[in-house]
Coordinates of C-alpha atoms in Angstrom, one line a residue:
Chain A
X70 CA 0.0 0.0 0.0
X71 CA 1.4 3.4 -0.9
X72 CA 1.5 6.3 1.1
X73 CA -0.8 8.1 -1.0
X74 CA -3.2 5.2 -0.7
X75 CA -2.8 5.0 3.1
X76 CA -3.7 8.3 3.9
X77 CA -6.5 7.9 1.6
X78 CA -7.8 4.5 3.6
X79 CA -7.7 6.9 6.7
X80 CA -10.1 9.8 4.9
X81 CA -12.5 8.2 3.0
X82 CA -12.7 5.0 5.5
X83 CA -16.2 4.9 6.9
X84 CA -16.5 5.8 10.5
X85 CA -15.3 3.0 12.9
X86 CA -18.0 1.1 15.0
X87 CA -16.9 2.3 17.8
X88 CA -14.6 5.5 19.4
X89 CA -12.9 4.9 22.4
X90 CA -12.7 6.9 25.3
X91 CA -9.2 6.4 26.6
X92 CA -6.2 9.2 26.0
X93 CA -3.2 9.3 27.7
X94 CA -1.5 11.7 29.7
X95 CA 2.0 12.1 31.0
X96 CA 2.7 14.7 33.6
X97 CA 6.0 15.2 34.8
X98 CA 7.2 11.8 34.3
X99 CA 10.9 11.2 35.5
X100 CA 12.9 7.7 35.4
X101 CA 17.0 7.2 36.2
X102 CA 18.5 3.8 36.1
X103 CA 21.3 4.3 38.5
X104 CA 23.1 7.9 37.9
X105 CA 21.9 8.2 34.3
X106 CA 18.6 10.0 34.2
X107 CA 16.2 8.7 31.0
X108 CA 12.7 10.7 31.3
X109 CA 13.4 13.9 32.8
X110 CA 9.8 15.1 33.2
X111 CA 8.2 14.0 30.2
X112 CA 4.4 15.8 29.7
X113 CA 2.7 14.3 27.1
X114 CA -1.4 14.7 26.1
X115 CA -2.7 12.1 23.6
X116 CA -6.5 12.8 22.8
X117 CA -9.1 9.9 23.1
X118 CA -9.1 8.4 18.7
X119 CA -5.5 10.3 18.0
X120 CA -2.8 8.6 16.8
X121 CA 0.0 10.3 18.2
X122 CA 3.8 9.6 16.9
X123 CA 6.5 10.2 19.0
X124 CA 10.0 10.7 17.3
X125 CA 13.5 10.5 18.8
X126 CA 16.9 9.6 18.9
X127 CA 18.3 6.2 19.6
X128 CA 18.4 6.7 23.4
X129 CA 16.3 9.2 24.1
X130 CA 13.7 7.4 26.1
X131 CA 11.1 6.9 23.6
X132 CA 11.2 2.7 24.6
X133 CA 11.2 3.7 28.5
X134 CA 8.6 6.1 28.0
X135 CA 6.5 3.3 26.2
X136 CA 7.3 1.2 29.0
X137 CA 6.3 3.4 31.8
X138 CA 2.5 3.7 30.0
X139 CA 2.6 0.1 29.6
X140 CA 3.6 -0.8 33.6
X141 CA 6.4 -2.4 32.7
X142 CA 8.6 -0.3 34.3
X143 CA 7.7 2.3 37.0
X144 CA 8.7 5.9 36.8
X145 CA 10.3 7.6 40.0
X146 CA 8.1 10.6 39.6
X147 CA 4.8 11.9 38.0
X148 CA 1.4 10.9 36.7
X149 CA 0.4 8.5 34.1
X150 CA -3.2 9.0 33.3
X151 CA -4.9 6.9 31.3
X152 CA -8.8 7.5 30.6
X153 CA -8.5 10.5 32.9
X154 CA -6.9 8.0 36.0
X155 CA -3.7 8.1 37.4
X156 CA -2.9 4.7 36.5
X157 CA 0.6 4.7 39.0
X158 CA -2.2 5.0 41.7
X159 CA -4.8 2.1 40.7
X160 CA -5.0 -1.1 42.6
X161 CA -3.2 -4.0 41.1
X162 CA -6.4 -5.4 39.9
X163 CA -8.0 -1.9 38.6
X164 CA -5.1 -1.6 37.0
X165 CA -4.4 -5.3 35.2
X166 CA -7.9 -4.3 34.1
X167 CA -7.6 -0.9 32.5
X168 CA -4.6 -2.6 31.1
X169 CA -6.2 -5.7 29.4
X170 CA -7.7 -2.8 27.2
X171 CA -5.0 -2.1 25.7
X172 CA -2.6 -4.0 22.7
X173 CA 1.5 -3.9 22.0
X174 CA 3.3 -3.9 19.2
X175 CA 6.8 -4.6 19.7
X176 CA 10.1 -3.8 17.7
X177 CA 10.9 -6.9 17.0
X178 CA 7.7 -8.9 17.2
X179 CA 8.1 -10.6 20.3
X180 CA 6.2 -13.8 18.9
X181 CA 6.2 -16.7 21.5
X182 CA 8.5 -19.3 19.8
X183 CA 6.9 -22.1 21.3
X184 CA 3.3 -21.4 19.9
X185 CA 1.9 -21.9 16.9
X186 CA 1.0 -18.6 14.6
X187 CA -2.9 -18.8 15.6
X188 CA -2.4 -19.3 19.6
X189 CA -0.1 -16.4 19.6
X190 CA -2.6 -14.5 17.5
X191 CA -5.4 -15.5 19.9
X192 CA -3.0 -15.5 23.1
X193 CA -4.4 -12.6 24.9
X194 CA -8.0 -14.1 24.5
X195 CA -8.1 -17.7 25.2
X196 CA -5.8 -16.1 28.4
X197 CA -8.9 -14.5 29.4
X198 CA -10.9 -17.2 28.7
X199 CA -13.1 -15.3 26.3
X200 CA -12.6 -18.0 23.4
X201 CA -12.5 -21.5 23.4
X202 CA -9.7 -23.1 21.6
X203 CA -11.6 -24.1 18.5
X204 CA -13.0 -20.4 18.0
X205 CA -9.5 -19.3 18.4
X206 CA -8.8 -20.9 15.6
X207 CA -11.1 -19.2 13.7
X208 CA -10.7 -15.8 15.0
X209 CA -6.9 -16.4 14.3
X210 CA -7.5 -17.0 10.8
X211 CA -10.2 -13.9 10.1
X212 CA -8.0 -11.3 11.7
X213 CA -4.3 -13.2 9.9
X214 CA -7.0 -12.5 7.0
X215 CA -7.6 -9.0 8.3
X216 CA -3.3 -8.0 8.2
X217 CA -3.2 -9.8 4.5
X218 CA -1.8 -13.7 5.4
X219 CA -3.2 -17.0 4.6
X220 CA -5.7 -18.7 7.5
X221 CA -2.9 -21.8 6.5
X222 CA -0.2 -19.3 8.1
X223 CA -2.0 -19.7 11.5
X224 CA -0.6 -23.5 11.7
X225 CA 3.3 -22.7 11.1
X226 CA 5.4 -21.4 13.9
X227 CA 7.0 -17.9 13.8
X228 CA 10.3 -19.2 13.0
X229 CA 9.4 -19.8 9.8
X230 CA 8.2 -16.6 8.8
X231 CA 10.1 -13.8 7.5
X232 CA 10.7 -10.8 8.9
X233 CA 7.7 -8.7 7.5
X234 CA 5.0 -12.0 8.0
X235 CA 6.4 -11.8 11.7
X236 CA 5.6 -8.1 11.7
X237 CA 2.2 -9.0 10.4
X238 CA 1.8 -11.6 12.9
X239 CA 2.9 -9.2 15.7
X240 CA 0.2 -6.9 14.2
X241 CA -2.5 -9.2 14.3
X242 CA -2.1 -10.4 17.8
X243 CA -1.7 -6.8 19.1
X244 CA -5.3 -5.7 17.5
X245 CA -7.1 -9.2 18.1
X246 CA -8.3 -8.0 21.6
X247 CA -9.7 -5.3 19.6
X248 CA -7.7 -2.6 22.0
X249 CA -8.8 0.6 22.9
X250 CA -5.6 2.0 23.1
X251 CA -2.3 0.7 20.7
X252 CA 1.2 1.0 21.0
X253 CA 3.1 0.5 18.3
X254 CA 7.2 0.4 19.2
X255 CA 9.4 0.8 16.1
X256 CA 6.7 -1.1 13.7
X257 CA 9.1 -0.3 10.5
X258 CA 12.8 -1.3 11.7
X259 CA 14.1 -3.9 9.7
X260 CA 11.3 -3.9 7.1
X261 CA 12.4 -3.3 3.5
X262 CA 10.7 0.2 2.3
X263 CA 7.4 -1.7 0.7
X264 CA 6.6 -4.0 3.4
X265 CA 7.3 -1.2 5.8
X266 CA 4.8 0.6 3.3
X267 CA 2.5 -2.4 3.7
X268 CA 2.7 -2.1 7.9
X269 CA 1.9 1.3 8.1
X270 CA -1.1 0.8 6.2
X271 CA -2.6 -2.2 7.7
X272 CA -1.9 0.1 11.5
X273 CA -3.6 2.8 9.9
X274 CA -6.3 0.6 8.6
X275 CA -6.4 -1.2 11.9
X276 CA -6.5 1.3 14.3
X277 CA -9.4 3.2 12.2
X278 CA -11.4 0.2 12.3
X279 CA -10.6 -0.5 15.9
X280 CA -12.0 2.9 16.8
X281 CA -8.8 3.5 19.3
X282 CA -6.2 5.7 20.3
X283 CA -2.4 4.9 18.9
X284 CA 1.2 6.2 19.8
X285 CA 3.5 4.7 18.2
X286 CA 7.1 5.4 18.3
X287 CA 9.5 5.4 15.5
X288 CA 12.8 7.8 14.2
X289 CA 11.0 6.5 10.9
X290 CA 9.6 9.7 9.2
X291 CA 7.7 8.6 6.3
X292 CA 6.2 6.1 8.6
X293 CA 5.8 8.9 11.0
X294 CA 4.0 10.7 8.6
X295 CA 1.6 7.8 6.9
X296 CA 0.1 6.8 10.9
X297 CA 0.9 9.6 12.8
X298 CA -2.2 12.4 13.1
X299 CA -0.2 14.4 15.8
X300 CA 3.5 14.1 16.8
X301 CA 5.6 14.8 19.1
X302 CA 9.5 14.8 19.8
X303 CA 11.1 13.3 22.8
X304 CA 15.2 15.0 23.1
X305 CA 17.2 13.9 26.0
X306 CA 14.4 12.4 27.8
X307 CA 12.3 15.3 27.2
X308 CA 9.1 15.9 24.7
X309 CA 10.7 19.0 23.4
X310 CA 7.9 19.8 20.6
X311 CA 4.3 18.9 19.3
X312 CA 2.0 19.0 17.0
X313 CA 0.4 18.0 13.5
X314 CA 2.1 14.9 12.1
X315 CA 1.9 16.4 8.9
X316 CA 4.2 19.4 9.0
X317 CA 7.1 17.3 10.2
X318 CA 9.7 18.8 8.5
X319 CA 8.5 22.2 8.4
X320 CA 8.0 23.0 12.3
X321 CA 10.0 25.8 12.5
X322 CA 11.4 23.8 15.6
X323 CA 15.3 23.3 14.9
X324 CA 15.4 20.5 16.4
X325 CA 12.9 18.7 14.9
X326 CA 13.2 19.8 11.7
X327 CA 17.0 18.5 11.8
X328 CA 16.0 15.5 12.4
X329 CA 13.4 15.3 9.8
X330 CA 15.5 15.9 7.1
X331 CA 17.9 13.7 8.7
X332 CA 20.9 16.6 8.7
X333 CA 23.7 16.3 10.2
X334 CA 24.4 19.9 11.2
X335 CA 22.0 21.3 13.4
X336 CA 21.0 22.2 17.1
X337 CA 21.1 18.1 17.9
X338 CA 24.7 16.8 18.1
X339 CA 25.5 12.6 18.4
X340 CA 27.0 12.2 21.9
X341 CA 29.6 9.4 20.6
X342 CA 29.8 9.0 24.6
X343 CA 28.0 9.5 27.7
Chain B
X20 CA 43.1 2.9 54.1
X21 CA 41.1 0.8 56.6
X22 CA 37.9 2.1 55.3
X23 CA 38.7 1.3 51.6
X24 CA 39.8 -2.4 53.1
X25 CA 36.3 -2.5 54.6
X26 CA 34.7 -1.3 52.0
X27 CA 36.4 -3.8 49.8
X28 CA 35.6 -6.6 52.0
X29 CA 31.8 -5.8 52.4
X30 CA 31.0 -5.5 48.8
X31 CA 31.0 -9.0 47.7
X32 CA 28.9 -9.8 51.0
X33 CA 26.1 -7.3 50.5
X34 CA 25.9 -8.7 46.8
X35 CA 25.8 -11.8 48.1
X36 CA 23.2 -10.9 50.3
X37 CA 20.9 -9.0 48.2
X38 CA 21.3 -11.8 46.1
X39 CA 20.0 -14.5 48.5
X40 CA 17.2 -12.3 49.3
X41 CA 16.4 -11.3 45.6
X42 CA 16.4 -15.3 45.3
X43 CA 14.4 -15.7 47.9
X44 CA 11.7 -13.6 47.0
X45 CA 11.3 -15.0 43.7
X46 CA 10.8 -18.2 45.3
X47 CA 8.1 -17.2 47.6
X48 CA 6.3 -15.0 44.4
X49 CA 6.7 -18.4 42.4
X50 CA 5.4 -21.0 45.1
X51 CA 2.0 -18.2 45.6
X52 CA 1.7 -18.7 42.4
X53 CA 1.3 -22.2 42.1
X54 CA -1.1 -22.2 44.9
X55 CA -3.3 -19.4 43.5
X56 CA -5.8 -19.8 40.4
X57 CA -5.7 -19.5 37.3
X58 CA -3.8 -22.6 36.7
X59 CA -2.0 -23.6 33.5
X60 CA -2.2 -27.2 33.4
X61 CA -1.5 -27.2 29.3
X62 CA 1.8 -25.7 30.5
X63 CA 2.7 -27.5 34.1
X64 CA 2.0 -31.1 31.4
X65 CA 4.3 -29.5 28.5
X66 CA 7.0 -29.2 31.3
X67 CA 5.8 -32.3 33.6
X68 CA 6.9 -34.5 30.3
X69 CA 9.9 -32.3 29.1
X70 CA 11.6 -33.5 32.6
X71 CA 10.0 -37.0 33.5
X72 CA 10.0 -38.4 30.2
X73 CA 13.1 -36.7 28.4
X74 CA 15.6 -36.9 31.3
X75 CA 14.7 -40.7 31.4
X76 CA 17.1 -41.8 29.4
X77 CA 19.9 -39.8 30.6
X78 CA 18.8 -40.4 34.5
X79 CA 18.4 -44.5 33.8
X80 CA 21.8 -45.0 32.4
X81 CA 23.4 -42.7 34.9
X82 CA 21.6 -45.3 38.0
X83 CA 22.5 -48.2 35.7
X84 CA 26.1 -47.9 35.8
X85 CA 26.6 -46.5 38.6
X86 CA 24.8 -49.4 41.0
X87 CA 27.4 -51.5 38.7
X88 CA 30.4 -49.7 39.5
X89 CA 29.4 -49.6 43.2
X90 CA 29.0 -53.1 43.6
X91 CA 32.0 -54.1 41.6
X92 CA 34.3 -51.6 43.9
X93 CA 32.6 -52.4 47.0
X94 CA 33.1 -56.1 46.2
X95 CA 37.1 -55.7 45.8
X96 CA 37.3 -53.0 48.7
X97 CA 35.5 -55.2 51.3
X98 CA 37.6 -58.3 50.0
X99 CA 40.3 -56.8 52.1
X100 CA 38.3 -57.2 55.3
X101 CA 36.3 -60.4 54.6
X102 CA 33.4 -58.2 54.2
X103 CA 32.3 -59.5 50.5
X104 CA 28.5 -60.1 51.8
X105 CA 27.9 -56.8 52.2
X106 CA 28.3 -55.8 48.4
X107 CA 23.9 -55.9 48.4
X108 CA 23.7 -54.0 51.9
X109 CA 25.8 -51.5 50.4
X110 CA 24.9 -51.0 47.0
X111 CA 21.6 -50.6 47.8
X112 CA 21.4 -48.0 50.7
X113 CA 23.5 -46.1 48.4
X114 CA 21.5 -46.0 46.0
X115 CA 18.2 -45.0 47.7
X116 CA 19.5 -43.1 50.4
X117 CA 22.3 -40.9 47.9
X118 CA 23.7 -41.6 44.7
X119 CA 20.0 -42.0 43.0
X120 CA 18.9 -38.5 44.2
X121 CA 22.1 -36.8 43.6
X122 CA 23.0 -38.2 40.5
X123 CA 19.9 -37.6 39.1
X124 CA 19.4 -34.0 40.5
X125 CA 22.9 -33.2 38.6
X126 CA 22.0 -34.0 35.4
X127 CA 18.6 -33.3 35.2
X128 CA 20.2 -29.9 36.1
X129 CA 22.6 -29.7 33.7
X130 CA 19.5 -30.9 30.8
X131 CA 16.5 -29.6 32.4
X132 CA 18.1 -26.1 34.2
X133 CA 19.7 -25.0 31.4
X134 CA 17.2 -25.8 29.1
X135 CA 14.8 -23.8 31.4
X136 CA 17.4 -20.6 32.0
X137 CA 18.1 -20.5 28.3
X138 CA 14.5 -20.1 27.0
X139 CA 13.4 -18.2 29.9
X140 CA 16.5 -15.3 28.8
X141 CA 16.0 -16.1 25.5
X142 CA 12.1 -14.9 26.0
X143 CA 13.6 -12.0 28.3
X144 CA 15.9 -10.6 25.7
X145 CA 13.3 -10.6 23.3
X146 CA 10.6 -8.9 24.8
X147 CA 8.4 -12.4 25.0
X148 CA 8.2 -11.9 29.1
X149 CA 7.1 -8.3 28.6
X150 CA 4.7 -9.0 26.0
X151 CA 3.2 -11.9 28.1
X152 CA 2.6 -8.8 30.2
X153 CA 0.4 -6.7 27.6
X154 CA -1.4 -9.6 26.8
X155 CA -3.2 -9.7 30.4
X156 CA -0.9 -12.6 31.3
X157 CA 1.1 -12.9 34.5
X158 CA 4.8 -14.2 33.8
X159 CA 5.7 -15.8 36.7
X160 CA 2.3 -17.6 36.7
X161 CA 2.5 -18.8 33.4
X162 CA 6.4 -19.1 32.8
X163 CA 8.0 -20.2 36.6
X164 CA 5.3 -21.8 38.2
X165 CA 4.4 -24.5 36.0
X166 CA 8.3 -25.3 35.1
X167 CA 8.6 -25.1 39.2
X168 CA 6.0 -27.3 40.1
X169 CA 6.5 -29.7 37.1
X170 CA 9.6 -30.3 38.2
X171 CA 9.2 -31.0 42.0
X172 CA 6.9 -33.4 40.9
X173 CA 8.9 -35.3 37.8
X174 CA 12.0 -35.6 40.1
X175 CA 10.7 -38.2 42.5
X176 CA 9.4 -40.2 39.9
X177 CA 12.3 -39.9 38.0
X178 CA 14.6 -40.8 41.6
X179 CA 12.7 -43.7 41.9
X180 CA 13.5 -45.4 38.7
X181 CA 16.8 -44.3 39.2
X182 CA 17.0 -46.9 42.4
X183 CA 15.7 -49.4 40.6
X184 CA 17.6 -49.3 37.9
X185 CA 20.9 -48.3 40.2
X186 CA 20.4 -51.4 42.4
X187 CA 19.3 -53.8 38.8
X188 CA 22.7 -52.6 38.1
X189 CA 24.5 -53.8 41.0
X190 CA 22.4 -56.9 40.9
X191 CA 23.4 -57.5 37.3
X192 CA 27.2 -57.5 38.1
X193 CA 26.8 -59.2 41.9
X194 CA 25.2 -62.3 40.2
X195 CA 27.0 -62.4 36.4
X196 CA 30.4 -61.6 37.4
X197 CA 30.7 -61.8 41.2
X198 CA 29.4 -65.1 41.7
X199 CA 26.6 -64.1 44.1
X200 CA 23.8 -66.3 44.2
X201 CA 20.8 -64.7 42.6
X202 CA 18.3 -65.4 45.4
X203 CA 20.2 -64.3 48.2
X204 CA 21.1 -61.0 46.6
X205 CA 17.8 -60.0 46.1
X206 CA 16.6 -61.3 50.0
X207 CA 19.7 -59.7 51.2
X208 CA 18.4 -56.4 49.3
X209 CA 15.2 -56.6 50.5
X210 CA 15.9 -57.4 53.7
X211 CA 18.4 -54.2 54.7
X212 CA 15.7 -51.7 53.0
X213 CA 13.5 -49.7 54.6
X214 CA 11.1 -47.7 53.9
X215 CA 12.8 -44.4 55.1
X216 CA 15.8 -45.1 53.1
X217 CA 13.1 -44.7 50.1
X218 CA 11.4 -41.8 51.0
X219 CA 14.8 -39.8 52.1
X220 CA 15.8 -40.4 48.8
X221 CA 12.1 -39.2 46.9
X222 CA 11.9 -35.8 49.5
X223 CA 15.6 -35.2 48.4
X224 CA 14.1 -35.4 44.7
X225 CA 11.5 -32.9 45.2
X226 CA 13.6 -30.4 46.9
X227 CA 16.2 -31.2 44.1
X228 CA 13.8 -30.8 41.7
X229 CA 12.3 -27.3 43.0
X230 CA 16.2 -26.1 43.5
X231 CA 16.9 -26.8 39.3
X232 CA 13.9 -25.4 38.3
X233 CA 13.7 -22.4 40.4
X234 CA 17.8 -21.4 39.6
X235 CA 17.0 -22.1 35.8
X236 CA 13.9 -19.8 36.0
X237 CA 15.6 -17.1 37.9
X238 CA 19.1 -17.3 35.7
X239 CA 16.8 -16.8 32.6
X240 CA 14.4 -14.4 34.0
X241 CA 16.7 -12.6 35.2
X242 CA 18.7 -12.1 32.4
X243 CA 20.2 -9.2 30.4
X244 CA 22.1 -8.1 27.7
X245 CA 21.9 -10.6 24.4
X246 CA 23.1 -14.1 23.6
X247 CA 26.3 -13.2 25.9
X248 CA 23.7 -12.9 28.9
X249 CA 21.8 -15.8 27.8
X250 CA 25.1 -17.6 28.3
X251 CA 25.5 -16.5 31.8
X252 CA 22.6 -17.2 32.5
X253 CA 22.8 -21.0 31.6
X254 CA 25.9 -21.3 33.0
X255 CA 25.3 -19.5 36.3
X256 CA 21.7 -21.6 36.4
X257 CA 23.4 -25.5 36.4
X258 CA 26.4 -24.6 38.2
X259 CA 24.3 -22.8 41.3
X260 CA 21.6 -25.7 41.0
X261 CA 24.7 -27.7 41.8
X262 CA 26.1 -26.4 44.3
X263 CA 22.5 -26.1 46.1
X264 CA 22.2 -29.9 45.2
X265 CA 24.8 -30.9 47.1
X266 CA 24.5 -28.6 50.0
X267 CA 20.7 -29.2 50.7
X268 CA 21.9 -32.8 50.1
X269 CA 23.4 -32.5 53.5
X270 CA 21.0 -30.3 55.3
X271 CA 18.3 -33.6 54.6
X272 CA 20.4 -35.9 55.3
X273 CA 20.8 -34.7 58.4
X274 CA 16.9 -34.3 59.0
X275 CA 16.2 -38.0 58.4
X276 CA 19.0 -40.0 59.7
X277 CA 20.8 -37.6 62.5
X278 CA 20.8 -39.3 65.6

């Protein structure tokens, strides 16, 4: 799917069945591992049905921050409200629960090796017992169907795909759940120009269908630009700009528009060491 | 000077320390775990069969040939005291009581521990535990407790084929090559065994089989960095399952047959 074509599937798509509720909101959110400080009071406002990019550096926290959201790691300071709660003040359970409504891309997949395609596609449901194992099957084979692979893919294990049917894969099982809220980590790196093409469609497609709210995180910028309605930039474990996805490169931010274009002269310099 | 000597000194001990106690949490989450719903019983038989029924093999022809080495030196040790007859008496508390349980526990850990510690960091340094986490699944429910329960339960089976086969072994070479009559062996056997002998050697299992599985799950899950820390991992997880073997080897020993 071209670019032009993707942003064309996100216009003329008809409205999604549903529109979820849940943004996310980062307020003041600081995390250090040992002396070297990662988020240094990250404020970030993602509106309920946006899907918000956020652009950066290798190293400059996008992954933690993504984390942090997620509960995977806890941040020293600040709030993380999701759906208007401070999530880093929930009960275990409350939270567990808020979290179930949410869905994960990771970088590199993440695929359970020792499960077939179809019962990692269907993991997160027959884990909740809201499927039998037979209707997994099925499920597993109408949303494989929904990211463009063969129900017959559902029966090989994700060894034996290739990079991009593993991305595919990763994408189905992320969505299956049907999320209200997305996170997409790096969902280009390592794909060749068309399948990363192909990705970024089938999240924007996915995501409109699904009615929910997406950040994704990326130093990607034509991916940034084909999912991305807002964006932000995230500098030294800070968001240092935001705004429409689509003037990337014209912000009048130096910063970010350095690192649009990808130049190597500008306000951002490579630390070769810390 | 003195300080830096101290300082020196206590390092490695407060490591140590915080290690123990890191350890010693993780076994507490993973055993309330396998007491508290939901169970993954697909998972606890996956790994229930991975170490009963794979580690036969290994485990039966380890007990094989040691009960025949044991009764063969036994045999030409107690020829120096006139002591020949006791080739059954010995062969078989051995057996039971040690060699089955210990012999067993070692290399079950080096199969089973580092085959647990390897996937485990394998599935750490590529995401699968956190994604296990997005997808409204606990990891140490689904991951540890099933490999640490399937263990503790595989070992004493796996112990008690191991005294069979350990004192079929000593049998085999007492009758065939000794010259001891086959009758009197067995009654001789049977006779010196008791039942406490057996069940020393099956509660060492258990414990032997919680220790492998619960280092191999904490070397993996703990692990960091890439393949370099998956290797660390593996190695750190048989050669501390080990070490625990033989030290809680002791400390049971001591609770049965201490006078």
């Amino acid at each position: 799917m071209s670019e032009t074509q993707s942003s064309a599937t996100q216009s003329a798509a008809p409205k999604p069945a549903r529109a979820t509720k849940l943004g996310v909101k980062l307020i003041g959110v600081r995390k250090s591992f040992g002396s070297k400080t990662v988020l240094d009071g990250v404020n970030l406002d993602v509106a309920p049905n946006t899907s918000m990019v956020v652009l950066g550096g290798s190293g400059s926290g996008k992954s933690v921050m993504l984390k942090c959201i997620l509960g995977l790691i806890e941040p020293d300071e600040g709030v993380i409200e999701i759906g208007g709660q401070d999530v880093l003040k929930m009960r275990p359970r409350d939270r567990a629960a808020l979290m179930d409504r949410m869905g994960m891309l990771f970088q590199n997949g993440a695929l359970f090796d020792s499960l077939p395609v179809w019962e990692n596609v269907c993991f997160k449901l027959l884990a909740q017992k809201r499927i039998t194992r037979r209707a997994a099957r099925d499920k597993a084979a109408e949303v494989l169907a929904q990211v463009g692979l063969a129900a017959s893919v559902g029966d090989l294990s994700p060894a034996e795909l290739s990079g991009g049917m593993q991305k595919r894969v990763a994408l189905a099982r992320a969505v299956a759940a049907e999320p209200e809220i997305v996170f997409f980590d790096e969902p280009t790196t390592g794909l060749d120009p068309i399948m990363g093409a192909v990705i970024d469609g089938l999240i924007v497609d996915c995501v409109h269908q699904l009615g929910a709210t997406a950040i994704s995180i990326t130093h990607d910028m034509i991916s940034a630009r084909r999912i991305g309605q807002q964006a932000a930039m995230i500098h030294k474990g800070r968001i240092i700009w935001t705004g429409d996805a689509a003037t990337l490169g014209e912000t009048g931010n130096a910063m970010v528009d350095q690192f649009a274009h990808g130049e190597r002269e500008g306000p951002i310099t490579m630390e070769l060491r810390r | 000077m003195f300080a830096a000597f101290l300082a020196a000194l206590g390092r490695p001990v407060i490591g140590a320390c915080r290690s123990a106690g890191n350890l010693g949490l993780f076994a507490l989450e993973a055993i309330s775990h396998i007491l508290r719903p939901p169970f993954y019983g697909r998972q606890l038989m996956r790994h229930f069969i991975e170490v009963a029924y794979f580690s036969l093999p290994v485990v039966a022809l380890t007990a094989l040939f040691t009960g025949m080495v044991l009764a063969l030196q036994s045999y030409t040790g107690f020829a120096r005291f006139n002591a020949q007859s006791a080739v059954a008496n010995v062969v078989i508390l051995s057996v039971t009581r040690e060699l089955g349980p210990v012999l067993a526990g070692l290399m079950v850990a080096g199969r089973i521990g580092a085959s647990m510690a390897a996937e485990l960091g394998t599935m750490r340094v590529t995401d699968q535990i956190d994604a296990l986490t997005t997808l409204s699944t606990n990891p140490m429910k689904y991951l540890v407790a099933p490999r640490v329960l399937a263990a503790t339960l595989a070992m004493p089976l796996l112990v008690l084929v191991a005294d069979v086969l350990g004192a079929m072994g000593g049998f085999l070479i007492g009758t065939i090559k000794l010259g001891f009559v086959p009758a009197s062996y067995l009654k001789t056997t049977w006779d010196v065994l008791e039942t406490e002998d057996v069940v020393s050697g099956l509660v060492k299992a258990a414990v032997f089989g919680f220790i492998i599985a619960l280092m191999g799950c904490y070397s993996g899950y703990r692990s960091k960095g890439g393949a370099q820390g998956v290797g660390l991992a593996t190695t750190s997880a048989v050669v501390m399952a080990s070490i625990l073997i033989l030290a809680l080897d002791y400390v049971v020993t001591e609770a049965f047959f201490a006078q």
